[in-house]
CSV table of C-alpha atoms in Angstrom, one decimal:
chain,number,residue,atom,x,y,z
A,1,UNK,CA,16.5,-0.7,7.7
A,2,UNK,CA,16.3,-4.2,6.5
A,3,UNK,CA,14.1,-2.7,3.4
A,4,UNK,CA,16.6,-0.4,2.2
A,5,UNK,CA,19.0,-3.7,2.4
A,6,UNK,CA,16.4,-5.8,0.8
A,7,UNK,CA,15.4,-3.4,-2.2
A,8,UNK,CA,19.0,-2.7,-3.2
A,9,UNK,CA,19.6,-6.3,-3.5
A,10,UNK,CA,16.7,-6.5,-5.6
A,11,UNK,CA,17.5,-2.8,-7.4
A,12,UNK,CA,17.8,-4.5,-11.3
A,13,UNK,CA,14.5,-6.0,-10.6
A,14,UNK,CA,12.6,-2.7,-9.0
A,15,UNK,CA,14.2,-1.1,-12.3
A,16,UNK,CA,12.9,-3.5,-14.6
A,17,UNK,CA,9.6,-3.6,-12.8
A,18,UNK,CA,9.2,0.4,-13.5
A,19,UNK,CA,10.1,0.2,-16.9
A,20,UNK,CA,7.6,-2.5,-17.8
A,21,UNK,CA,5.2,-0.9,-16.0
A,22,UNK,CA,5.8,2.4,-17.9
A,23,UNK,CA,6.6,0.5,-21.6
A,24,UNK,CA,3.4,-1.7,-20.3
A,25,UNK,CA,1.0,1.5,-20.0
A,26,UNK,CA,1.3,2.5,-23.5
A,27,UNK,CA,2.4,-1.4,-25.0
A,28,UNK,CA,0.7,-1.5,-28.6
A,29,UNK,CA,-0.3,2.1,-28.8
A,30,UNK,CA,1.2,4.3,-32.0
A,31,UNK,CA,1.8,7.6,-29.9
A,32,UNK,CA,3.2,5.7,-26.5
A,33,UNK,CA,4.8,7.7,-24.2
A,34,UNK,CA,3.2,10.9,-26.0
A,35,UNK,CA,-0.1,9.8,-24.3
A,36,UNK,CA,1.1,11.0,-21.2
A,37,UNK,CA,0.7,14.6,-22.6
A,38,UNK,CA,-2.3,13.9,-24.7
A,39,UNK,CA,-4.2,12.6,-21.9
A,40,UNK,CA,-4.3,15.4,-19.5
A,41,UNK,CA,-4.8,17.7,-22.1
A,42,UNK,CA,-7.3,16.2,-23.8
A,43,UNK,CA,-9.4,16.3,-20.4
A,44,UNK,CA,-8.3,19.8,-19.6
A,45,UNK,CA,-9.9,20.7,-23.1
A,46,UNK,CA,-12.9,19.1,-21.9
A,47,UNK,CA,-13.1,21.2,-18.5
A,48,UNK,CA,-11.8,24.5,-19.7
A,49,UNK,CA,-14.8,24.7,-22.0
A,50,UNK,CA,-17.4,23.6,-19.9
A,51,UNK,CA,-16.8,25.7,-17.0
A,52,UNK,CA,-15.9,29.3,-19.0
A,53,UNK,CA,-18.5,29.1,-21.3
A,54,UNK,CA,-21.3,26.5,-20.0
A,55,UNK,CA,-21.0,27.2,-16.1
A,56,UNK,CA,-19.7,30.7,-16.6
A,57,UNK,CA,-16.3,30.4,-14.6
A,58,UNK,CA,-14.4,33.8,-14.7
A,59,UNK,CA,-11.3,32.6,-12.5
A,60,UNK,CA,-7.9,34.4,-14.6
A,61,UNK,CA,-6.1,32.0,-17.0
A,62,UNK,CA,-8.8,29.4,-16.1
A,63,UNK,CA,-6.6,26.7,-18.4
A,64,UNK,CA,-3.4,27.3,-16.5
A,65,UNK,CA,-5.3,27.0,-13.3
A,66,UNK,CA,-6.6,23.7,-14.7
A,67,UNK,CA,-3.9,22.0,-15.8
A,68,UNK,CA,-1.4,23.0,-12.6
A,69,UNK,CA,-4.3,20.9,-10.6
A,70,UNK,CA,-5.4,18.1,-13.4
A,71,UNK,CA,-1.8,17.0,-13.7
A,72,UNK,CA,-0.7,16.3,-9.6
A,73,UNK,CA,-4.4,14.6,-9.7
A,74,UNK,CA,-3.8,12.2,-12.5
A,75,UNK,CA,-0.5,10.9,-10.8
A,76,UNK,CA,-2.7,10.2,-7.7
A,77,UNK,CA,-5.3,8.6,-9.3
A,78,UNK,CA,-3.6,6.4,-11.7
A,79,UNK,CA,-0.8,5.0,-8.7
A,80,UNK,CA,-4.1,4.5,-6.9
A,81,UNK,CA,-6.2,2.7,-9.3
A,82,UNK,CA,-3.1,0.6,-10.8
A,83,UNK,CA,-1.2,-0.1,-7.5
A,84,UNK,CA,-4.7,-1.3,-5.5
A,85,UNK,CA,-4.8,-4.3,-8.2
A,86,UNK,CA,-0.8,-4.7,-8.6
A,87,UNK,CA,-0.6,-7.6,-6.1
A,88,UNK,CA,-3.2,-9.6,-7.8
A,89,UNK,CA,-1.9,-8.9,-11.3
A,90,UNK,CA,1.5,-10.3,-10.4
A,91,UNK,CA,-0.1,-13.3,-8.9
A,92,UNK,CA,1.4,-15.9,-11.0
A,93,UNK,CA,5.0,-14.5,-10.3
A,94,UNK,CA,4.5,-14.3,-6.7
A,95,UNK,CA,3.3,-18.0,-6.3
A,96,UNK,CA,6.5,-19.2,-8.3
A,97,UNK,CA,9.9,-16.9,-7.2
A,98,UNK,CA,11.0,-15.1,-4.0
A,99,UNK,CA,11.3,-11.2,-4.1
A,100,UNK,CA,10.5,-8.2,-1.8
A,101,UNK,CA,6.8,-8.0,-2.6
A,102,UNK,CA,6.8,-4.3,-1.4
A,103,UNK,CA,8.9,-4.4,-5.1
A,104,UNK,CA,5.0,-4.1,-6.9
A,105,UNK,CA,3.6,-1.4,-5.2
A,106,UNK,CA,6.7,0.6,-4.8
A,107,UNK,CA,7.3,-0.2,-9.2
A,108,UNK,CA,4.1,1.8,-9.6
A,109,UNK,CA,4.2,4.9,-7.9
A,110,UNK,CA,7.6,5.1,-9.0
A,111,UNK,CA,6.4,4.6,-12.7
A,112,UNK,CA,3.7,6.9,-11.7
A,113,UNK,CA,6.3,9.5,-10.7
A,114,UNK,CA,8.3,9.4,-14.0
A,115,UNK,CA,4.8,10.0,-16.2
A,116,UNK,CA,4.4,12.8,-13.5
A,117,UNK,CA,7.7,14.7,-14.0
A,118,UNK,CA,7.3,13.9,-18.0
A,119,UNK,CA,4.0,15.7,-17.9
A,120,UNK,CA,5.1,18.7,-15.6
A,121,UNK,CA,6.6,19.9,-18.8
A,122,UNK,CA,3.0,20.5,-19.9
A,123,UNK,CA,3.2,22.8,-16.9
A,124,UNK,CA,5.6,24.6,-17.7
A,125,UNK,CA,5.0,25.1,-21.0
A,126,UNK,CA,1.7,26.4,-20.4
A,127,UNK,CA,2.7,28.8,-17.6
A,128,UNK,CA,5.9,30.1,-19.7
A,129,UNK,CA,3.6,30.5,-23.2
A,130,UNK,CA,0.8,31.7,-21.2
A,131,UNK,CA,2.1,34.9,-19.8
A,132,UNK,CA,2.7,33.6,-15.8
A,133,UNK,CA,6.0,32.5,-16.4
A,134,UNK,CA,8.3,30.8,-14.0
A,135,UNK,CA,9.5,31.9,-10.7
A,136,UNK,CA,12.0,31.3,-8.1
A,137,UNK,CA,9.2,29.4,-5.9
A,138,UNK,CA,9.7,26.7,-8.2
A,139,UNK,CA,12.4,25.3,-5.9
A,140,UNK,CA,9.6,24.2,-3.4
A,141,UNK,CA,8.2,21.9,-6.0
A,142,UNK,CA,10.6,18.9,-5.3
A,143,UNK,CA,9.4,19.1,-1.8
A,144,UNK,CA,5.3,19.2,-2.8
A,145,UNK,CA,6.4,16.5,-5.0
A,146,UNK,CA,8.4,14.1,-2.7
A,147,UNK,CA,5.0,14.4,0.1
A,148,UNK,CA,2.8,13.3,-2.7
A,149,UNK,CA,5.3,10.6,-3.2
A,150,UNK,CA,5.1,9.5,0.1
A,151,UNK,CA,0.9,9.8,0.7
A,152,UNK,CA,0.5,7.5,-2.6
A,153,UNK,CA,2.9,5.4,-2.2
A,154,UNK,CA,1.6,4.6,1.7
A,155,UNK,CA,-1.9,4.1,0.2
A,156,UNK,CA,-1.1,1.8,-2.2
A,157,UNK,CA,0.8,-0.3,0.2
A,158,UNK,CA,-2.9,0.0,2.1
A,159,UNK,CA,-4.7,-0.9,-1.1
A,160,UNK,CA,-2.5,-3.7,-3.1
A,161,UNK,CA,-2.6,-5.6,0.2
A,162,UNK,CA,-6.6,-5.5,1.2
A,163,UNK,CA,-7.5,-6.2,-2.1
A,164,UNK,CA,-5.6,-9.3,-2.0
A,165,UNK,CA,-8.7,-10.8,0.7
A,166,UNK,CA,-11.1,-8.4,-0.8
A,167,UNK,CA,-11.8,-8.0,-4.2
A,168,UNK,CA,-13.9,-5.2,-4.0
A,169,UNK,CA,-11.5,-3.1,-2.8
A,170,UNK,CA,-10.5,-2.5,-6.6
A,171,UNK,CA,-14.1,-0.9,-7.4
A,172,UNK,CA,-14.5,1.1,-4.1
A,173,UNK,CA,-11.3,3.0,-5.0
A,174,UNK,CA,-12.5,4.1,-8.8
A,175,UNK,CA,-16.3,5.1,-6.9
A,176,UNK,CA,-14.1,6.9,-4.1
A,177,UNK,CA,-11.8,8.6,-6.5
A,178,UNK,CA,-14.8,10.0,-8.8
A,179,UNK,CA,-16.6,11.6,-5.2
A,180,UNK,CA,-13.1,12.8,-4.3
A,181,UNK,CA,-12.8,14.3,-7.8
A,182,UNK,CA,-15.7,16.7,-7.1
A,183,UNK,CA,-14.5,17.2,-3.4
A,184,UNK,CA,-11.0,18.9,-4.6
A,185,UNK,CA,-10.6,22.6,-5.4
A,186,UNK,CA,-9.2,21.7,-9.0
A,187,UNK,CA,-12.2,23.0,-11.2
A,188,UNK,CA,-12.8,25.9,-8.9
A,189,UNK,CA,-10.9,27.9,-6.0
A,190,UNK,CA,-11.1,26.6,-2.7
A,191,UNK,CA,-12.4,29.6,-1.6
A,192,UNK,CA,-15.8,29.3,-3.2
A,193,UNK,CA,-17.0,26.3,-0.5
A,194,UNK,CA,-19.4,28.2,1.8
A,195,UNK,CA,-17.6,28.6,5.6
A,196,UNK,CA,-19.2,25.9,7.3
A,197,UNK,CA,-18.1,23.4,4.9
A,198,UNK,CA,-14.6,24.5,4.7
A,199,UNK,CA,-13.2,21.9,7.3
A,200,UNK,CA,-13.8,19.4,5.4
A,201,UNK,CA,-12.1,20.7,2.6
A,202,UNK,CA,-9.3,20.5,5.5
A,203,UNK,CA,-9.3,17.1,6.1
A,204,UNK,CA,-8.2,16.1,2.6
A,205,UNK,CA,-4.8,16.1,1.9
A,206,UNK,CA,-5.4,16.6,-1.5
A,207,UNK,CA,-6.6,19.8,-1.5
A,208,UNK,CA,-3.5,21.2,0.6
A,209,UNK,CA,-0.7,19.8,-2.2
A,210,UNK,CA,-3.1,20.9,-5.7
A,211,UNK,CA,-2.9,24.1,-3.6
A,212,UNK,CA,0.6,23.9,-3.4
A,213,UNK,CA,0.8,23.4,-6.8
A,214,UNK,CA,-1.0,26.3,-7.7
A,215,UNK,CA,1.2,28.6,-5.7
A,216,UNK,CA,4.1,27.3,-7.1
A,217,UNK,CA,3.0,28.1,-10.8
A,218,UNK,CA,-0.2,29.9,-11.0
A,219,UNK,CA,0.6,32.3,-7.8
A,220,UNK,CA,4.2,32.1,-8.1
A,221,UNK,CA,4.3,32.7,-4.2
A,222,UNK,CA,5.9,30.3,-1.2
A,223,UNK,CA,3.5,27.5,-0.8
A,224,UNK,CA,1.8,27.4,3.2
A,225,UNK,CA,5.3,25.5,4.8
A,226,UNK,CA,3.4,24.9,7.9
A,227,UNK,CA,1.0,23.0,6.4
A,228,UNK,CA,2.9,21.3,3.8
A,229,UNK,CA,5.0,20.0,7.2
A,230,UNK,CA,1.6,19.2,9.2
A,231,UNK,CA,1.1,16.9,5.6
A,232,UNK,CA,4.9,16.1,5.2
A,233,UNK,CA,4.5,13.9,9.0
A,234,UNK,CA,0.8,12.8,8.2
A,235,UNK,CA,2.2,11.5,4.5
A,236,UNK,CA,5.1,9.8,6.3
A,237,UNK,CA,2.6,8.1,8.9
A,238,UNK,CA,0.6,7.2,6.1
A,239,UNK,CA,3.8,5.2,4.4
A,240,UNK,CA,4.8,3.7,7.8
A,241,UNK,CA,1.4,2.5,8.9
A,242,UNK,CA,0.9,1.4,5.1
A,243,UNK,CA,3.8,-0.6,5.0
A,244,UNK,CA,3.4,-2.8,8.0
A,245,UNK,CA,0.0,-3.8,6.8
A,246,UNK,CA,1.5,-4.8,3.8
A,247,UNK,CA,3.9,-6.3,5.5
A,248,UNK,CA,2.0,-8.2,7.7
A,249,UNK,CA,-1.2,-9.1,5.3
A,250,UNK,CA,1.9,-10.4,2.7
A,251,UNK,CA,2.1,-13.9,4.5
A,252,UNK,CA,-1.0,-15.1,2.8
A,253,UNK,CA,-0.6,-13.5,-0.4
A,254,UNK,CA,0.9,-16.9,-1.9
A,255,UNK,CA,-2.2,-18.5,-0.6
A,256,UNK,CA,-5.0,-16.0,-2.1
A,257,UNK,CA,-3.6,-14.7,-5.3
C-alpha cells in the first residue's frame, strides 16, 4: 500500500509529469494535439488501400475494421517505445531530487491513455458515419480498456528499468514491435492463420484485446469474458512482477543514468 501513499503525496507532480509529457509530444508542432487524430488516420489510409485494392482484401467495412485495431495498437506501442527510454531521459532529474521513480513510467502510460481516449472519438465517429453504429456492448469498453492499462503499464515498468543497465533494450523493443505488428490480427481476421498456427496467435495478449475491440464496435456483440478474465489476472501479474523489478533494479539508477 505504501505506493498508493507515496504517489498521492507526489499527485501535483504525477499530474504535471502527464501533462508535459502530452504538451511534450506535440511541443513545436502547428496542429498539436490534432496529431493524435491525423496520425492513425493517416496510416489507416495507407493500409485500407493496400490491402482492398493491392492484396485484394474483401473483409466488410474493411476501414472500420482497421481503425477499431490501429487505434488500441498505437497506445501499446507508443507507451512501449516512450516508457522503455523514460528512465534514462529523466536522468539528470533523478541524480538531483527525490521522488517515486515509479512517477516516470506510470506519467507515460497515463499520457498514453489520455491520446488513447482522445482518439477513440475517431472510433466512434467512424463506426456512427459508417453505418455500424453504436451499441449497448459499448459498456464493456472501460473494462478492455483498463486490462490494456494494466499489461502496458507492467511492461514498461519491465522495460524503463532494464534499459537503465542495457541500452539496447531501447532498439530490441522497436525490432520486436515491428514482428509483433505482423503477428496481430489487425490487417486481417484472426481466422485466416491456418489451424496449426493458431496457438500462437493464443499466446499473445494482443490479439485477445484488438479482438475485444472489434466486438465492441465492429461486431457490436459481448466480448469473450472468460478470456478477457484469463488476461485481466495475466495483465495484473504482469504489473506486479513489473513493478518489483522496477523496484528493485531502481537502487542503481542514480549510479547508471
Amino acid at each position: 500500500m505504501s505506493i498508493f501513499k507515496e504517489l498521492y503525496q507526489y499527485r501535483e507532480l504525477l499530474k504535471s509529469n502527464v501533462k508535459k509529457e502530452i504538451r511534450g509530444k506535440y511541443k513545436g508542432s502547428f496542429l498539436g494535439v490534432i496529431w493524435s487524430f491525423v496520425n492513425p488516420l493517416l496510416t489507416v489510409l495507407v493500409y485500407a488501400i493496400i490491402f482492398p485494392y493491392i492484396l485484394r482484401q474483401d473483409q466488410p467495412n474493411y476501414l472500420i475494421f482497421l481503425i477499431v485495431a490501429i487505434i488500441p495498437w498505437n497506445f501499446f506501442t507508443t507507451v512501449l517505445n516512450q516508457g522503455s527510454t523514460t528512465v534514462l531521459a529523466n536522468g539528470n532529474i533523478i541524480k538531483k531530487v527525490y521522488f517515486p521513480r515509479e512517477i516516470l513510467p506510470i506519467s507515460v502510460v497515463l499520457s498514453g491513455l489520455v491520446n488513447f481516449l482522445i482518439s477513440c472519438i475517431i472510433i466512434l465517429l467512424f463506426t456512427l458515419f459508417g453505418g455500424l453504429g453504436i451499441s449497448s456492448t459499448i459498456l464493456y469498453l472501460p473494462f478492455v480498456i483498463f486490462i490494456q492499462f494494466l499489461l502496458s503499464l507492467g511492461i514498461v515498468f519491465i522495460l524503463s528499468a532494464i534499459n537503465v543497465y542495457v541500452r539496447d533494450v531501447e532498439y530490441i523493443v522497436n525490432f520486436v514491435l515491428t514482428l509483433a505488428f505482423y503477428a496481430t490480427p489487425i490487417l486481417y481476421d484472426a481466422s485466416l492463420i491456418p489451424n496449426r498456427l493458431q496457438w500462437i496467435l493464443q499466446l499473445n495478449p494482443m490479439k485477445h484485446l484488438i479482438e475485444a475491440y472489434r466486438a465492441i464496435f465492429y461486431y457490436q456483440q459481448a466480448p469473450d469474458i472468460y478470456v478477457l478474465c484469463i488476461l485481466g489476472f495475466f495483465s495484473f501479474g504482469i504489473l506486479i512482477l513489473g513493478y518489483l523489478i522496477f523496484k528493485h533494479l531502481e537502487r542503481g539508477f542514480a549510479e547508471e543514468v
